[in-house]
mmCIF file of C-alpha atoms and ligand atoms in Angstrom:
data_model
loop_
_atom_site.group_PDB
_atom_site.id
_atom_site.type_symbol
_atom_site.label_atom_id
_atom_site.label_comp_id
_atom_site.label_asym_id
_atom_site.label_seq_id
_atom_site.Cartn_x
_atom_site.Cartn_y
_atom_site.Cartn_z
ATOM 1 C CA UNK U 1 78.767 33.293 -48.155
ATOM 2 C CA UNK U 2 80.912 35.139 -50.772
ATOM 3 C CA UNK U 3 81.946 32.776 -53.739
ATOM 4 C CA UNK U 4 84.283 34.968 -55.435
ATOM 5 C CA UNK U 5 85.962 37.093 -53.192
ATOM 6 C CA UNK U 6 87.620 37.128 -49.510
ATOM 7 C CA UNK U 7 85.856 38.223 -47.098
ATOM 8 C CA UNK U 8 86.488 40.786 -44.410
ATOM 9 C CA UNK U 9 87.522 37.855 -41.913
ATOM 10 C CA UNK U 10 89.609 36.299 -44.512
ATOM 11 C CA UNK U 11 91.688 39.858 -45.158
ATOM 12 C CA UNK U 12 92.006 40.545 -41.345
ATOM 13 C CA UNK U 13 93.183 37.309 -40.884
ATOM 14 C CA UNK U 14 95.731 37.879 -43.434
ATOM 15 C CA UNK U 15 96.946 41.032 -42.831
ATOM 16 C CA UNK U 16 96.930 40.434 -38.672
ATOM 17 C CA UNK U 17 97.399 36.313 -38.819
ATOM 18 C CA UNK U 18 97.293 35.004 -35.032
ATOM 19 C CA UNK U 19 99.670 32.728 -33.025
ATOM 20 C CA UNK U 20 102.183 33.707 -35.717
ATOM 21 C CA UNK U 21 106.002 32.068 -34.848
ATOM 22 C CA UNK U 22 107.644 28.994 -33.943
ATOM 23 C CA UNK U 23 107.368 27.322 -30.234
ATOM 24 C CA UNK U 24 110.845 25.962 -28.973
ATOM 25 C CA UNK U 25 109.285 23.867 -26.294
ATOM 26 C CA UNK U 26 106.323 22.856 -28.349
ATOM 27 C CA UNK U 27 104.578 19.430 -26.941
ATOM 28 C CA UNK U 28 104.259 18.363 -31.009
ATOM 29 C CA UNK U 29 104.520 19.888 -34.411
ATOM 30 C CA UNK U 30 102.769 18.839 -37.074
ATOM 31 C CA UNK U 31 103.701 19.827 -41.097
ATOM 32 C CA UNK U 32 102.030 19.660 -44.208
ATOM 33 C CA UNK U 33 102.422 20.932 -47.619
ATOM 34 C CA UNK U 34 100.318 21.229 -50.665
ATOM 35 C CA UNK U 35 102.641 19.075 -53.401
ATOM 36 C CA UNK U 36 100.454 21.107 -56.263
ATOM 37 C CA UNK U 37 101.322 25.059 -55.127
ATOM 38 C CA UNK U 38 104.250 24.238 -52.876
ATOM 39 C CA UNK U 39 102.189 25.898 -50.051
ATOM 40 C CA UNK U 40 103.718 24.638 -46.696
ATOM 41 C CA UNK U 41 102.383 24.665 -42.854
ATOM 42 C CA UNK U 42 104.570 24.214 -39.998
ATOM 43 C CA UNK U 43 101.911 23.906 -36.683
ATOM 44 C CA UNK U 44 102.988 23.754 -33.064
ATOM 45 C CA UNK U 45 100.989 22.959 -29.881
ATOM 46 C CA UNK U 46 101.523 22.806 -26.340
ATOM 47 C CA UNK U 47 99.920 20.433 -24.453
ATOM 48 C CA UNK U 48 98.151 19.967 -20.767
ATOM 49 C CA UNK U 49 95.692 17.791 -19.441
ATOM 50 C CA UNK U 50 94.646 17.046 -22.707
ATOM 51 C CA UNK U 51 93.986 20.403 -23.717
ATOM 52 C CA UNK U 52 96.026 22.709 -26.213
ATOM 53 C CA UNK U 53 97.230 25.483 -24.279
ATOM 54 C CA UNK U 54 99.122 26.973 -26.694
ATOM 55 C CA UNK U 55 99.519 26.672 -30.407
ATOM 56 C CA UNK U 56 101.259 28.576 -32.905
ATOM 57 C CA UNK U 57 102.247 28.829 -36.452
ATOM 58 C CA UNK U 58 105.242 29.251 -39.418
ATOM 59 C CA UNK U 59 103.747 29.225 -43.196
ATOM 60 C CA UNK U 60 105.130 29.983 -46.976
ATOM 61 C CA UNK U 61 101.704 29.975 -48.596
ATOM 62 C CA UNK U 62 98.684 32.032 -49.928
ATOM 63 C CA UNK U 63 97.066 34.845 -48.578
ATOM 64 C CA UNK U 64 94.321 31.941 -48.144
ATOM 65 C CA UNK U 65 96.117 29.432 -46.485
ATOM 66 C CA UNK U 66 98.106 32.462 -44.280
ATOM 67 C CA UNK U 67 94.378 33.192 -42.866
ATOM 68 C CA UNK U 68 92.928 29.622 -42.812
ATOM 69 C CA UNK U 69 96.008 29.073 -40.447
ATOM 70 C CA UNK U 70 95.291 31.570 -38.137
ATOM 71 C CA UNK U 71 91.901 30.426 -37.869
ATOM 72 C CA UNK U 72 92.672 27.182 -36.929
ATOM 73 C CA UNK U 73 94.986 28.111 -34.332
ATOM 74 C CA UNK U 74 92.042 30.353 -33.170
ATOM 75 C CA UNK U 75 89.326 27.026 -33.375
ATOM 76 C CA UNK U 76 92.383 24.847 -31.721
ATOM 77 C CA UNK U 77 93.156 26.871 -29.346
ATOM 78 C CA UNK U 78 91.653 26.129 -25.557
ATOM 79 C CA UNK U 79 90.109 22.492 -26.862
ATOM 80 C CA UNK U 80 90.942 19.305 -26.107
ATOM 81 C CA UNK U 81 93.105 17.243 -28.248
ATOM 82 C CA UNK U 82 90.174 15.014 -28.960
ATOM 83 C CA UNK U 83 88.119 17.914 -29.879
ATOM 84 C CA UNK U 84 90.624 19.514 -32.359
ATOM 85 C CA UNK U 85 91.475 16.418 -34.005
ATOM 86 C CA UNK U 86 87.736 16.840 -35.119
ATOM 87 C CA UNK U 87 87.765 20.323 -36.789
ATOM 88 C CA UNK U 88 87.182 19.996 -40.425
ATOM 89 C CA UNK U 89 88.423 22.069 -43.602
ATOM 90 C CA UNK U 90 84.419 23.173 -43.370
ATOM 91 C CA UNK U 91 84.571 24.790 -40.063
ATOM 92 C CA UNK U 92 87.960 26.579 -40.818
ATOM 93 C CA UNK U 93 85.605 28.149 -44.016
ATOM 94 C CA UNK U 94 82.811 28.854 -42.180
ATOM 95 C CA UNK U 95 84.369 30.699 -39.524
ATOM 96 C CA UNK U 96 86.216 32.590 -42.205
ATOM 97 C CA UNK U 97 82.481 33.504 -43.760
ATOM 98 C CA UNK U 98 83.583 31.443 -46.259
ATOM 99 C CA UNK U 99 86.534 31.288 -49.455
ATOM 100 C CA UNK U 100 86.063 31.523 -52.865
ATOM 101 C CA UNK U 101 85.651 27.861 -54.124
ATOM 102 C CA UNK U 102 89.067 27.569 -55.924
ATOM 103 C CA UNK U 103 90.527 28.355 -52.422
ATOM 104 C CA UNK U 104 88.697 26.061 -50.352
ATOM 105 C CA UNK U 105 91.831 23.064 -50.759
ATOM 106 C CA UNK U 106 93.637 25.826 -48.506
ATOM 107 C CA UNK U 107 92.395 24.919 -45.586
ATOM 108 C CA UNK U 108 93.586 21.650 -45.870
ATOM 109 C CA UNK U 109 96.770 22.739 -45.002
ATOM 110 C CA UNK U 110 95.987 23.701 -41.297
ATOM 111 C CA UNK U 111 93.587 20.745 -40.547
ATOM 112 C CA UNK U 112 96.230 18.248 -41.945
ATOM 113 C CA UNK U 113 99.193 19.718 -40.252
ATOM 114 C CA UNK U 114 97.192 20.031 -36.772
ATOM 115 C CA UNK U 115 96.436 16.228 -36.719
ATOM 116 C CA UNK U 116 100.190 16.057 -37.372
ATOM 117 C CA UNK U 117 100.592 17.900 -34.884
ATOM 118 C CA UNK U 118 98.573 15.957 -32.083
ATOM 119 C CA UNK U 119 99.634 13.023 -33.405
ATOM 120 C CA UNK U 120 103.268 13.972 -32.801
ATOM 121 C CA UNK U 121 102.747 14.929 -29.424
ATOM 122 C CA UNK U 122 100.903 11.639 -28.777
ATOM 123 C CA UNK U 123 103.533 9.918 -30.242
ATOM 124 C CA UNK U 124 106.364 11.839 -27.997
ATOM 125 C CA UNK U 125 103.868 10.663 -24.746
ATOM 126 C CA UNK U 126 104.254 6.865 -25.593
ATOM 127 C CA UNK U 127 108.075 7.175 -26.514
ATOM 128 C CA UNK U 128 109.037 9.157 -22.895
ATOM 129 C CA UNK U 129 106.960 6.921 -20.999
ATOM 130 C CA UNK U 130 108.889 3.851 -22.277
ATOM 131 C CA UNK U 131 112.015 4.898 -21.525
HETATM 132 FE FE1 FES W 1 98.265 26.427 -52.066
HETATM 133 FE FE2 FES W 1 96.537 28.178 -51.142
HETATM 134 S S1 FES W 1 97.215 27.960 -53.180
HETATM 135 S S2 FES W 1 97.415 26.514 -50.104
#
């Protein structure tokens, strides 16, 4: 694990983030920003059978949190809702090969806005069945 320095996953992800864009007809979307940097995640899924079948992304943020983003979308992708809501700040670093420790909070920003994210679309599924 490098402590100082970004790895090579970290500057791919970067310079070639994944799932990049907004989703018109997303199932839920899910934001978060970082009050301290003024970082800020926009996440959107789309949703069947439980599973996120799409997902996809808008930042203004770090070259960290651009690449900790695209990773998540990457874990998220293909899982069940159940399963994503379970992916930690730790497995978004580990899958990078790890951040230098001052950029660890990063990945907060994806993990946070994903839950939003699932939670909105859970929310949306209550709301249209009741009316
Ligand atoms: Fe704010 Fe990276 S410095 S998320």
């Amino acid at each position: 694990m490098h402590d100082q320095f970004y790895t090579d996953t970290v500057i791919e992800h970067f310079k070639y983030p994944r799932n990049i864009g907004r989703m018109s007809d997303a199932d839920g979307e899910g934001m978060y920003g970082d009050p301290g940097c003024g970082d800020f995640l926009t996440i959107y899924i789309k949703v069947a059978n439980k599973v996120i079948q799409d997902i996809s992304f808008l930042i203004f943020g770090c070259a960290a949190a651009i690449a900790t983003s695209s990773m998540i979308t990457e874990l998220a992708k293909g899982k069940t809702i159940e399963a994503a809501m379970k992916i930690t700040e730790d497995d978004v670093v580990k899958a990078l090969g790890g951040l230098p420790e001052d950029k660890k909070h990063c990945s907060n920003l994806g993990v946070k806005a994903l839950r939003s994210a699932i939670e909105d679309c859970n929310y949306r599924k209550v709301r249209d069945n009741m009316e």
